[in-house]
Coordinates of C-alpha atoms in Angstrom, one line a residue:
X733 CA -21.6 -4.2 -6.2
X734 CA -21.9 -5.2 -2.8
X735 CA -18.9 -4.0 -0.2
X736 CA -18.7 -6.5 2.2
X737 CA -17.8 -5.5 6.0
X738 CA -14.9 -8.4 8.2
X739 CA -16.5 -6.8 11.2
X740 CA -19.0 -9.6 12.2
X741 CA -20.8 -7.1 14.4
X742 CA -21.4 -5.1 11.0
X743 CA -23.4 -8.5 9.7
X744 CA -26.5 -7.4 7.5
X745 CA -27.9 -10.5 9.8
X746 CA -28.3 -8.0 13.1
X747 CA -30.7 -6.2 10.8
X748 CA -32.5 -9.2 10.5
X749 CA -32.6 -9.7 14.1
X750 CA -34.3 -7.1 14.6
X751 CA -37.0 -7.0 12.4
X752 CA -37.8 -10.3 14.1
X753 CA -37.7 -9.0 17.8
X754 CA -39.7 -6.1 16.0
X755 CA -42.4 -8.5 14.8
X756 CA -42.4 -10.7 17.1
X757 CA -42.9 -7.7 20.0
X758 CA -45.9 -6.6 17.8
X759 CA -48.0 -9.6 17.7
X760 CA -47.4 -11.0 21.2
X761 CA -50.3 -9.3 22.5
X762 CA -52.4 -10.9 19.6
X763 CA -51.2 -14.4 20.2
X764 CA -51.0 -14.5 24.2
X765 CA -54.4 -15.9 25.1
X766 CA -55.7 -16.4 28.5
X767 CA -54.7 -19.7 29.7
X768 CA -51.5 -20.0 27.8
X769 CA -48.9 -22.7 29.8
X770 CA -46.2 -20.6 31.5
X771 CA -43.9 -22.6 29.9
X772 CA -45.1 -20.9 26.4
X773 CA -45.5 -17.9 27.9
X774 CA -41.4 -17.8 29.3
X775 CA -40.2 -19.2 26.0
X776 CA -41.9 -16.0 24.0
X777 CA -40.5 -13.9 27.2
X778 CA -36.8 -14.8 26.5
X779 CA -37.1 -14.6 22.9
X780 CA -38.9 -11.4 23.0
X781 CA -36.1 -9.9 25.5
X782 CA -33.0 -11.5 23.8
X783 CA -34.2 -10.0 20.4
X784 CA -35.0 -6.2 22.2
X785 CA -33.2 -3.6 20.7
X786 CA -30.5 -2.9 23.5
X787 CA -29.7 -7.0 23.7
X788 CA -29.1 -7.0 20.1
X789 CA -26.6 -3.8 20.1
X790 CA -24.7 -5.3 23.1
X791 CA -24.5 -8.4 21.1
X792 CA -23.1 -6.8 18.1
X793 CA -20.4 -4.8 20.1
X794 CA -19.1 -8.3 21.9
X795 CA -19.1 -9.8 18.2
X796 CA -17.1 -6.9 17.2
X797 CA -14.4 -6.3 19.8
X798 CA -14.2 -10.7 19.9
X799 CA -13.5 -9.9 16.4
X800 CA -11.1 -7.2 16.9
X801 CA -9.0 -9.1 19.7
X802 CA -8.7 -12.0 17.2
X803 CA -7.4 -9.7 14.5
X804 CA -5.0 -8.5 16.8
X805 CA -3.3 -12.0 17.8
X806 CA -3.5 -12.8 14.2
X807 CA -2.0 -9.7 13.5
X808 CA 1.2 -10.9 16.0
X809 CA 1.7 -13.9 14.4
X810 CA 1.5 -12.4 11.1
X811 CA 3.7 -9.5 11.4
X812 CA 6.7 -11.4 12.8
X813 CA 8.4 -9.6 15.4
X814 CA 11.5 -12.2 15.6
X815 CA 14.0 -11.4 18.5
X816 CA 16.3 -12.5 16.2
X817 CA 16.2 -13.1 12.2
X818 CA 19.1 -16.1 13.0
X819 CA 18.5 -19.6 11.6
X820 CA 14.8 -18.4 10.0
X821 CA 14.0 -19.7 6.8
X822 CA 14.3 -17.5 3.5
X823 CA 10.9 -18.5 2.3
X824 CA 9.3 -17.2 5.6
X825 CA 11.1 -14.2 4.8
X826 CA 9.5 -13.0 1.8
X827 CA 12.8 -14.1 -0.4
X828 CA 12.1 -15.9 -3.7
X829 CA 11.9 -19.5 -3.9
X830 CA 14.9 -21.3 -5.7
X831 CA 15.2 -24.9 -7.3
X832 CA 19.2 -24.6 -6.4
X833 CA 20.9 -24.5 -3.4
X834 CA 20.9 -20.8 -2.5
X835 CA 22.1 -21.3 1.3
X836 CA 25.1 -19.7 0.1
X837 CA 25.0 -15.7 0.2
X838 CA 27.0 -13.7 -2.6
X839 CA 28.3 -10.5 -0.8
X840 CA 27.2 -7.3 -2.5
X841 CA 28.3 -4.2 -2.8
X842 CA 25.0 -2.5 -1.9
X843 CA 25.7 -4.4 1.8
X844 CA 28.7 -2.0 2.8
X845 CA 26.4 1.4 2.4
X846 CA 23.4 -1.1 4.5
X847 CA 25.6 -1.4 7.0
X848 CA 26.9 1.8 7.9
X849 CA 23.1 3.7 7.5
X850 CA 22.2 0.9 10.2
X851 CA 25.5 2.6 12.1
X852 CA 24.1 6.0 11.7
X853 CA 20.4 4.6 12.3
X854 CA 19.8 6.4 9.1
X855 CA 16.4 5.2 7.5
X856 CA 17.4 3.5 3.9
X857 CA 14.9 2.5 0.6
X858 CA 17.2 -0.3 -1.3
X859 CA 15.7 0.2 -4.8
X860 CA 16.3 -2.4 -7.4
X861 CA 14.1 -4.5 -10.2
X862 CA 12.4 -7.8 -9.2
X863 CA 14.4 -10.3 -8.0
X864 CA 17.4 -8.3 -8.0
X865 CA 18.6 -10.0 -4.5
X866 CA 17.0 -6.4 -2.2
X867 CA 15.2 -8.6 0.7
X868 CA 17.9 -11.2 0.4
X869 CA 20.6 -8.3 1.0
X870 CA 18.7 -6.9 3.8
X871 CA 17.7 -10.4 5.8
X872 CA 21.5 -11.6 5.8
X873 CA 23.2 -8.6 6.9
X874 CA 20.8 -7.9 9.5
X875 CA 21.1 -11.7 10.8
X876 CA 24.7 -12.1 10.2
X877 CA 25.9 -8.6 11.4
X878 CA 23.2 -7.8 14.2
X879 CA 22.3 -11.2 15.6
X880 CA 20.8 -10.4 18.8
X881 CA 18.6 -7.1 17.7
X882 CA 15.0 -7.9 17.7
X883 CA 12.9 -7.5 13.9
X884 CA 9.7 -6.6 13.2
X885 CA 8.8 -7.9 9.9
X886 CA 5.0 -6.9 8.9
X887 CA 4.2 -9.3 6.0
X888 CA -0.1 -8.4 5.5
X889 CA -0.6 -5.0 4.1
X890 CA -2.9 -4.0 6.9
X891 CA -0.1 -5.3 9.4
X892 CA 0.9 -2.1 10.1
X893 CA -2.6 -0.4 10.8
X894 CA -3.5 -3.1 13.0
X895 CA -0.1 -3.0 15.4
X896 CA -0.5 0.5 15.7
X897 CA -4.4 -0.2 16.3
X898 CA -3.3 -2.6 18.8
X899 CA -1.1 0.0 20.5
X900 CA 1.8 -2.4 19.9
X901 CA 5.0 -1.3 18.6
X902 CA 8.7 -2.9 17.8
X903 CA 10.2 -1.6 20.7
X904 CA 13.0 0.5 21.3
X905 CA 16.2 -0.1 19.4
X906 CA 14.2 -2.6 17.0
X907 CA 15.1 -3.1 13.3
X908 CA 12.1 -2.5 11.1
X909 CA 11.9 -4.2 7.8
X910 CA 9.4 -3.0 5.3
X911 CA 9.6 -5.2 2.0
X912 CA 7.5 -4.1 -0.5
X913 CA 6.9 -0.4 1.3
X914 CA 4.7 1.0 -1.2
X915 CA 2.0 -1.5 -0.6
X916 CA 2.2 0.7 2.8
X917 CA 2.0 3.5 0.6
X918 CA -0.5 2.5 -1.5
X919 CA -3.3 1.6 1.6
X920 CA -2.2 5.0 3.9
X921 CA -1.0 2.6 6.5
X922 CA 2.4 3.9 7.1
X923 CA 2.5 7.8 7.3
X924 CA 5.7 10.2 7.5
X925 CA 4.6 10.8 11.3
X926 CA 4.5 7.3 11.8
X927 CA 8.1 6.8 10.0
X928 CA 9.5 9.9 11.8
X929 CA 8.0 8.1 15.2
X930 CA 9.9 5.1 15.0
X931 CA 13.1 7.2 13.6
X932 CA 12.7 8.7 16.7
X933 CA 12.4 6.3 19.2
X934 CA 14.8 5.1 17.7
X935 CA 14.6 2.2 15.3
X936 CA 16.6 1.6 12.5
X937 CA 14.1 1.2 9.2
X938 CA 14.9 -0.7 6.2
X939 CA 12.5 -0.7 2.8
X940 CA 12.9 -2.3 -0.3
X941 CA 10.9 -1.3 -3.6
X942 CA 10.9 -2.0 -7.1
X943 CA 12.1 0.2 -9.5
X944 CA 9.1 0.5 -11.6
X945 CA 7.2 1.0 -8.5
X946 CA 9.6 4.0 -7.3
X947 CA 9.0 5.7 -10.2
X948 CA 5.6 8.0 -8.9
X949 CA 7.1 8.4 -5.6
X950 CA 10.8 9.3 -6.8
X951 CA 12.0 13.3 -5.9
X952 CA 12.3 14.1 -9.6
X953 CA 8.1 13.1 -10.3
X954 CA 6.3 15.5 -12.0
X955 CA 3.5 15.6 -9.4
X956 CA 4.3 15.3 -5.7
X957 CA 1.5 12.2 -5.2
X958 CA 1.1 11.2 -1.6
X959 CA 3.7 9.2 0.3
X960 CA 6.0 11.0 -1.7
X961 CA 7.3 12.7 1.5
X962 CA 7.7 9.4 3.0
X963 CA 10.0 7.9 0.3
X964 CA 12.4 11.1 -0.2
X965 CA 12.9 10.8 4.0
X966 CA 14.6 7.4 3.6
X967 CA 18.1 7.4 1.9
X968 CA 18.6 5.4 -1.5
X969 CA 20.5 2.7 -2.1
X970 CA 20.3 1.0 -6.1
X971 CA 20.9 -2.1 -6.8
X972 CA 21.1 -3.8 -10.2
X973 CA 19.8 -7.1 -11.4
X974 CA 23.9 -8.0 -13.6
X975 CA 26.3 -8.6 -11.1
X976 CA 29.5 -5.8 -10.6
X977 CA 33.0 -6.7 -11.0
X978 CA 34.2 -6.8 -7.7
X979 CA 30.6 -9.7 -7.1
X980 CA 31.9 -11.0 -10.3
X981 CA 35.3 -12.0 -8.4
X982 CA 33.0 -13.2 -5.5
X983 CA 30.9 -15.2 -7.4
X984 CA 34.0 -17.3 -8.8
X985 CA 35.1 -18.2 -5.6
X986 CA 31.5 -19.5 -4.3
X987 CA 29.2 -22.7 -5.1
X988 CA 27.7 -20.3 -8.0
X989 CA 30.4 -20.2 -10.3
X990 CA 29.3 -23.1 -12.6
X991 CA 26.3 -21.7 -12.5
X992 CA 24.9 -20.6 -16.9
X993 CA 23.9 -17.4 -17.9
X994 CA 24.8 -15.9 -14.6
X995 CA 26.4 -13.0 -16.4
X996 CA 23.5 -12.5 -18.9
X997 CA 20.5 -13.1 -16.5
X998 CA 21.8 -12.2 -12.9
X999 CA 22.5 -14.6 -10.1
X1000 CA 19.2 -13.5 -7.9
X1001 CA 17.1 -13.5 -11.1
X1002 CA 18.5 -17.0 -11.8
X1003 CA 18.1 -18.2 -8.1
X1004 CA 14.0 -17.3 -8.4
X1005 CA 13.6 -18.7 -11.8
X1006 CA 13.4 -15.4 -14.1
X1007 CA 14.1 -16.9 -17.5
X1008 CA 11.9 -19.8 -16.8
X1009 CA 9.4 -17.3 -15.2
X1010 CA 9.7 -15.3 -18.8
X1011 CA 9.5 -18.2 -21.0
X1012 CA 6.3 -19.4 -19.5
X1013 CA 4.7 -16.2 -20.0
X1014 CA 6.1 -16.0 -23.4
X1015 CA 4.1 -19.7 -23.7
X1016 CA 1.0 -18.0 -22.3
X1017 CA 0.6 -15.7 -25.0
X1018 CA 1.3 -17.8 -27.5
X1019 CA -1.0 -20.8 -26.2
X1020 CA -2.7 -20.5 -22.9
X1021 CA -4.9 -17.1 -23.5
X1022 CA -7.0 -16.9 -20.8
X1023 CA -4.3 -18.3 -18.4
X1024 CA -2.3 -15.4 -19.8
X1025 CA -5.5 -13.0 -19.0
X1026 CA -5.4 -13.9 -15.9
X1027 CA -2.0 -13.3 -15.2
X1028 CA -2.6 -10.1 -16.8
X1029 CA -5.6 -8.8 -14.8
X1030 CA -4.0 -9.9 -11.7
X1031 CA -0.4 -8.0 -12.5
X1032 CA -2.8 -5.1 -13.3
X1033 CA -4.9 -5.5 -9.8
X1034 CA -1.4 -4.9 -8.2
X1035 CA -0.2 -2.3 -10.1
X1036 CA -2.7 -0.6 -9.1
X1037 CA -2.1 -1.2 -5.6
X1038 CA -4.8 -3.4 -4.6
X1039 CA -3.3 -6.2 -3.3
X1040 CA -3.9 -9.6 -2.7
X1041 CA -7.4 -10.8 -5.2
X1042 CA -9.9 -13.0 -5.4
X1043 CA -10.2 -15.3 -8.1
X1044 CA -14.0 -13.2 -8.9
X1045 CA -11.9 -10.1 -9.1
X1046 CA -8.8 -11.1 -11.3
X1047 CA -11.6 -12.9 -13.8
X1048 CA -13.9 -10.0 -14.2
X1049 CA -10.7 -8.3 -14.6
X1050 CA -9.3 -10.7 -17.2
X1051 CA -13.0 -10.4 -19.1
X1052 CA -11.1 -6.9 -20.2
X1053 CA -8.7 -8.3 -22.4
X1054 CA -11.2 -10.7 -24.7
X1055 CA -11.3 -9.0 -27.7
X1056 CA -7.2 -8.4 -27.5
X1057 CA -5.7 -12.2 -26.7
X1058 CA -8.8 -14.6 -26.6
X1059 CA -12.2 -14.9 -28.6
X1060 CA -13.7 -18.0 -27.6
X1061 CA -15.4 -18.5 -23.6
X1062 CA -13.1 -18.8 -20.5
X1063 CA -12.6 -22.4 -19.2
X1064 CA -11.3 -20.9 -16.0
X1065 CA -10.8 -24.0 -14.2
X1066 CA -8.3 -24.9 -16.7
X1067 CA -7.2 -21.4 -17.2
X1068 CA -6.2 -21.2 -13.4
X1069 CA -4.2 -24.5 -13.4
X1070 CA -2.1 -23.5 -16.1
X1071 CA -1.4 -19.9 -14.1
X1072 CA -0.8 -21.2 -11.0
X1073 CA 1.1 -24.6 -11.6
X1074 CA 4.2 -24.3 -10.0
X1075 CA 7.4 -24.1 -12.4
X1076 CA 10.2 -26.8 -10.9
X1077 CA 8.1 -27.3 -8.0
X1078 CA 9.2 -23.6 -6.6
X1079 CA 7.8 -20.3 -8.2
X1080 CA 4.5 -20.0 -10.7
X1081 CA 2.9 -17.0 -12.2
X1082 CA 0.0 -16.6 -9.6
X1083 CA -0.2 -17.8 -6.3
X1084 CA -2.5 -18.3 -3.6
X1085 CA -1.3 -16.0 -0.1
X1086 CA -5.4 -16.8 1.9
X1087 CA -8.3 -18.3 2.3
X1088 CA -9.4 -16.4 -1.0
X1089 CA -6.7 -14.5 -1.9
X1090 CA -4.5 -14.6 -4.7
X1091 CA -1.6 -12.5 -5.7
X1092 CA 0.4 -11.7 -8.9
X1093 CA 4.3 -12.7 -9.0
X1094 CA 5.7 -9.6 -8.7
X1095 CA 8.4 -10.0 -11.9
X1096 CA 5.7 -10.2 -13.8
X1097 CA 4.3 -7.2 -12.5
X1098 CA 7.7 -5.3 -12.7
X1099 CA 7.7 -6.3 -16.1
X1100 CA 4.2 -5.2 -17.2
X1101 CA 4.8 -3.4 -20.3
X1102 CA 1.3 -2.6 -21.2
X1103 CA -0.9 0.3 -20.4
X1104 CA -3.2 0.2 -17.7
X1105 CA -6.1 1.2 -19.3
X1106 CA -9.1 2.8 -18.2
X1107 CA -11.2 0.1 -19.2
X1108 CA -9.4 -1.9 -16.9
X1109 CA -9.5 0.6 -13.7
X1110 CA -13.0 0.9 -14.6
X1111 CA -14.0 -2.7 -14.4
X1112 CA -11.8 -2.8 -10.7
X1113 CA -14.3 0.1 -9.7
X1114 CA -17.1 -2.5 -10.0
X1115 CA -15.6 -5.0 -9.0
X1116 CA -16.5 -6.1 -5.3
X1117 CA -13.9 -4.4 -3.4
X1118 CA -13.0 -2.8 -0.1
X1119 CA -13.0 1.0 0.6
X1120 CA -9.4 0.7 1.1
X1121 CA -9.4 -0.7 -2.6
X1122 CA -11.7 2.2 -3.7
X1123 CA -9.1 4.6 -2.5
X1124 CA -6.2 3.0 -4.4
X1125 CA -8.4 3.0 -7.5
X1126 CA -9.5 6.5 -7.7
X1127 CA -5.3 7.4 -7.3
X1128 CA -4.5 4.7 -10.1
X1129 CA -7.6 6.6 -12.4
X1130 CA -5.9 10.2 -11.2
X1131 CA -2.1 8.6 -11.8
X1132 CA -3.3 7.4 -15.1
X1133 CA -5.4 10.1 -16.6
X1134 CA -8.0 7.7 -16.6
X1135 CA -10.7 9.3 -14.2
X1136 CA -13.9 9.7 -15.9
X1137 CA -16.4 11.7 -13.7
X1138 CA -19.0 11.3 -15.5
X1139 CA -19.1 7.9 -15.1
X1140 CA -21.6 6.1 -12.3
X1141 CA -19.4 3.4 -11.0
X1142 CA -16.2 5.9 -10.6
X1143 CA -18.1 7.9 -9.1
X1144 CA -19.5 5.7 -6.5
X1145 CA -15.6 4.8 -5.8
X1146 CA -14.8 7.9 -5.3
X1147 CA -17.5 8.1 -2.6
X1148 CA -16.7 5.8 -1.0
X1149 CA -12.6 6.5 -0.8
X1150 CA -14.0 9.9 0.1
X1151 CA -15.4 8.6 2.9
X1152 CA -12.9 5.8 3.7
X1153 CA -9.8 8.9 3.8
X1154 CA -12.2 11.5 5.7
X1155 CA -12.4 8.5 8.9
X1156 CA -8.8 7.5 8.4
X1157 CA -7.8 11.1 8.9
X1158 CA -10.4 12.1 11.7
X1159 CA -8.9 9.4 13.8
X1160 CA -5.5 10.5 13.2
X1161 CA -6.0 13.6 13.7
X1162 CA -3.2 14.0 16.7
X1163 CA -0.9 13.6 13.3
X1164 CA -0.8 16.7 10.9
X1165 CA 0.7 14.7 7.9
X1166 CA -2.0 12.5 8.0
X1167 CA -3.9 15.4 6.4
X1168 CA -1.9 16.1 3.9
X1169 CA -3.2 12.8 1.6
X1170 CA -6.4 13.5 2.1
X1171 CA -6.4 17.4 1.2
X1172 CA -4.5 15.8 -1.9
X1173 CA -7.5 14.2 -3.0
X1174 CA -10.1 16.4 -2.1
X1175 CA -8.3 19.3 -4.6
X1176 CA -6.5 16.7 -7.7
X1177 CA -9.3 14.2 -7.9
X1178 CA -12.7 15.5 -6.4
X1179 CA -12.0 19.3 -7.3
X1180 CA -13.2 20.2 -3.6
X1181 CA -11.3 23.5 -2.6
X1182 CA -13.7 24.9 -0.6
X1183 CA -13.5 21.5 2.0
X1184 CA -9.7 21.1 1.0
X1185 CA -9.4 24.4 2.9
X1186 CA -11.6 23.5 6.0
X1187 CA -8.9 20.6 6.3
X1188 CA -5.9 22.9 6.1
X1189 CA -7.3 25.3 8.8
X1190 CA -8.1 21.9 10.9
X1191 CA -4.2 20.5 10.4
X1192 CA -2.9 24.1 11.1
X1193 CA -5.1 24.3 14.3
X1194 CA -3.7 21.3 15.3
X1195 CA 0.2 22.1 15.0
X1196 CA 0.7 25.7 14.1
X1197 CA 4.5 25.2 13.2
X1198 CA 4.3 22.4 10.7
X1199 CA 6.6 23.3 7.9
X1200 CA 4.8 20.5 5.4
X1201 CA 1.4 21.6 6.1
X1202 CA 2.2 25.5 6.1
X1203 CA 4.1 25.3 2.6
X1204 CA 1.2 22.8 1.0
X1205 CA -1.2 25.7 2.1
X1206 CA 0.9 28.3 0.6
X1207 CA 0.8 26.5 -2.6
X1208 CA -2.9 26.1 -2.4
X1209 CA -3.5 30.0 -1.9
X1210 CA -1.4 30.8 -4.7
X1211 CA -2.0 28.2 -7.0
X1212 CA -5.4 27.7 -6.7
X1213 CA -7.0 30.4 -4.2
X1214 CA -4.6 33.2 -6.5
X1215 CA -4.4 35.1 -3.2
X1216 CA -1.1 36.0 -3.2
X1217 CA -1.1 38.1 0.0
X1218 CA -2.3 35.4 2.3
X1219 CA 0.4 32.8 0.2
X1220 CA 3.4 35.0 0.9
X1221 CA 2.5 34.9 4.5
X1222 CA 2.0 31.4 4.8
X1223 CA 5.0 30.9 2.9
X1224 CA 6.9 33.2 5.1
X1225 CA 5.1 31.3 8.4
X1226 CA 6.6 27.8 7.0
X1227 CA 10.1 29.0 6.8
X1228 CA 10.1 30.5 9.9
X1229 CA 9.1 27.2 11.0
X1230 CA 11.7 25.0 9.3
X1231 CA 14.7 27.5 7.6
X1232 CA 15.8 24.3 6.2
X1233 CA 13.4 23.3 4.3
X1234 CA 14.4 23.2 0.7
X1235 CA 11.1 22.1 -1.3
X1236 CA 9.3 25.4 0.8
X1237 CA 12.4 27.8 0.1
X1238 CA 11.9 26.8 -3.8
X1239 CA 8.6 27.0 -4.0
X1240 CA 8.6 30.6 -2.3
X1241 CA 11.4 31.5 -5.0
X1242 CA 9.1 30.7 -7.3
X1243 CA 6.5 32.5 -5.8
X1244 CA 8.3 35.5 -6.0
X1245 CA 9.6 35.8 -9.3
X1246 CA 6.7 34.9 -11.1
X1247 CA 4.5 37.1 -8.7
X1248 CA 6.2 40.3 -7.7
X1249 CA 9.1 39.7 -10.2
X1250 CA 11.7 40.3 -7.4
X1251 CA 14.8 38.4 -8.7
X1252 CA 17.0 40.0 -6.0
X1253 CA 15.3 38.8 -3.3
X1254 CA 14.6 35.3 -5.2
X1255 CA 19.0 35.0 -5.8
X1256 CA 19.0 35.7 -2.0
X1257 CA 16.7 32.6 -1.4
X1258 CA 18.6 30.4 -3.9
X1259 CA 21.5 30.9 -2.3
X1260 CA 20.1 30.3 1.2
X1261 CA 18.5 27.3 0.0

């Protein structure tokens, strides 16, 4: 499996470099004879000293930060910060295509709540299944009802990491819109510090999700996985794909009205082509099977929060699912056309987003009602892949139950997300909550405790009086530690810290009646919480 670097000053090629100035510098002496032109003798001179050790590290830095500064002005463009969202076009906007006239906006309920969290500049998730109408809702009330206020739209995944990188930022006052946020989520790139940072400066934050997306994150999950924190600190808004009454009334006095099957499908999932979206799937697995593994392996790559793929990665990935939907070889050429041939010239199953990168439509991916197998994870751990990727694999294998230890390949992805978190979280060190993810892992999915504790005593070092990383601690001493002197003062030191912080003052409850039995003093902390 070979994990490729996009730092050209990382290029396997320096290495080869310098064998050759290596070489070279080891049999000039045997080839420089007495007599030699000068001309010769310069020419072996300037190669000698341009392939020297210190030349070829300078060059690799300038290739590097030339690199870096190009990332960053992509990284502008790419992200989007508009000073004003009016007269931009929907598609640019990460809305669904349509093959009607959709210029028309149907007000929604949803929009009254959207507008007065902007009022209170209070952080809001708009939840809903695909195509439900949540970006569409969010870009027409913030360009119809806040004209003038600048927007920073990141569209990449990594857009985030590298404006923050870049030391560039939206700007005080700034709407923030984060479609998708759990592909944030999903790559560590937006942390509660960095959310509380721009809540504070203050911006006013908008996310959207899907539904079956919020599910692991939601405040009623089984296990608290990481970002969880971040998702609870907006506040929810739902939306539904069927249309209410009081849109119902708004929709007969628009250009939608004559509109079919509005009522049964949903005017958003109409707009973007649902049913036909549904019905060429349905065709797919009926007809086209390894058009339909591909769709497959590449609504699996981003349920697993991957990202954009390459077409190598979605057909190993697709190889999975021979023995259940296709027997004879992949023609993949043909396969591909059929995925990604646009349906009424606006919307198809797969579509290309780079260079090399392909992506799942994500109503099929909401839809997915099929396991994600370990087989499947398995064959994304050897996949080629970034250490990003690793990361988001091991945590599907750990979200999944599908973490096999024992085996080679998920073990070398574990490495290396192992090493990818341990760098993210040394350079943020200045941010306790950045620890917090990777403590996660080391305990749940590598079984570390002994360096799990090393990073709680570095967080706590940092900020003494963090309620988050104080009460994770707690847990960790009683839970797993079972010292339950040195957890009921660490529980005590995080609600000192923060006396209003529910999810500590439970988990101390807790804590007490199951480990001194003292119900009176548990009622008291009920009540106070």
């Amino acid at each position: 499996r070979a994990i490729r670097s996009t730092d050209p000053g990382r290029s396997a090629w320096w290495i080869a470099f310098r064998i050759i100035g290596a070489v070279l510098g080891a049999i000039t002496p045997f080839i420089v004879k007495p007599g030699m032109p000068w001309p010769v003798l310069g020419v072996l001179a300037l190669v000698g000293s341009l392939l020297s050790q210190p030349v070829i590290s300078a060059l690799q830095d300038w290739a590097s930060k030339r690199a870096q500064d190009r990332r960053t002005a992509e990284s502008s463009e790419s992200s989007e910060i508009y000073d004003s969202l009016v007269g931009k076009e929907l598609e640019g906007l990460r809305v669904h295509h349509s093959d009607h006239d959709d210029s028309e906006f149907l007000p929604r309920d949803a929009q009254k709540k959207l507008i007065q969290n902007i009022e209170d500049r209070t952080p809001t998730l708009i939840i809903g299944p695909s195509m439900s109408g949540k970006t569409r809702l969010v870009v027409e009330t913030v360009r119809k009802n806040y004209p003038s206020t600048p927007v920073w739209f990141p569209k990449g995944d990594d857009d985030i990491k590298r404006l923050v990188d870049a030391a560039q930022g939206p700007g005080c006052g700034s709407i923030i819109i984060l479609d998708d946020v759990d592909r944030f989520l999903s790559n560590q790139t937006l942390s509660l510090g960095q959310l509380n940072a721009w809540i504070r400066e203050p911006c006013i934050v908008i996310a959207t999700m899907m539904r079956s997306s919020y599910i692991p994150w939601r405040d009623g999950a089984k296990d608290k996985l990481p970002g969880w924190d971040v998702v609870n600190r907006f506040t929810i808004i739902q939306m539904g794909t069927l249309l209410t009454e009081n849109e119902q009334v708004a929709l007969s006095n628009s250009r939608y009205a004559d509109l079919a099957a509005v009522e049964k499908v949903g005017l958003a999932p109409l707009l973007g082509g649902a049913p036909k979206v549904r019905q060429r799937l349905e065709e797919g697995r009926e007809q086209h099977l390894w058009g339909y593994a591909l769709v497959r392996a590449a609504a699996d790559w981003r349920r697993a929060g991957l990202g954009p793929a390459t077409k190598t990665q979605i057909q190993e990935v697709a190889l999975v699912f021979k023995d259940d939907i296709a027997w004879d070889d992949p023609d993949w050429e043909e396969a591909w056309a059929w995925a990604s041939k646009e349906l009424n010239d606006t919307v198809s199953l797969i579509r290309q987003t780079g260079s090399r990168e392909w992506e799942i439509l994500d109503l099929v991916a909401d839809e997915a009602n099929w396991p994600l197998s370990q087989q499947t994870l398995e064959t994304m751990a050897g996949t080629e892949h970034s250490p990003r990727q690793a990361l988001a694999i091991s945590l599907a294998m750990h979200t999944h139950g599908a973490l096999d230890r024992g085996n080679p390949v998920v073990n070398q992805t574990l490495q290396e997300a192992d090493e990818f978190l341990y760098e993210l979280t040394i350079k943020s060190i200045s941010d306790p909550n950045s620890f917090d993810f990777y403590i996660f892992f080391l305990t749940d999915i590598l079984r570390n405790n002994d360096r799990a504790e090393e990073m709680y005593n570095q967080a706590i070092a940092i900020d003494p009086n963090n309620a988050n990383t104080l009460g994770n601690y707690a847990n960790f001493l009683w839970i797993i530690r079972r010292d339950r002197n040195r957890a009921q003062n660490m529980y005590q030191r995080a609600i000192k810290a923060d006396p209003d912080h529910t999810y500590n003052i439970n988990n101390f409850i807790n804590f007490l009646g199951v480990v001194y039995l003292d119900r009176n003093r548990a009622q008291n902390m009920y009540q106070r919480a």
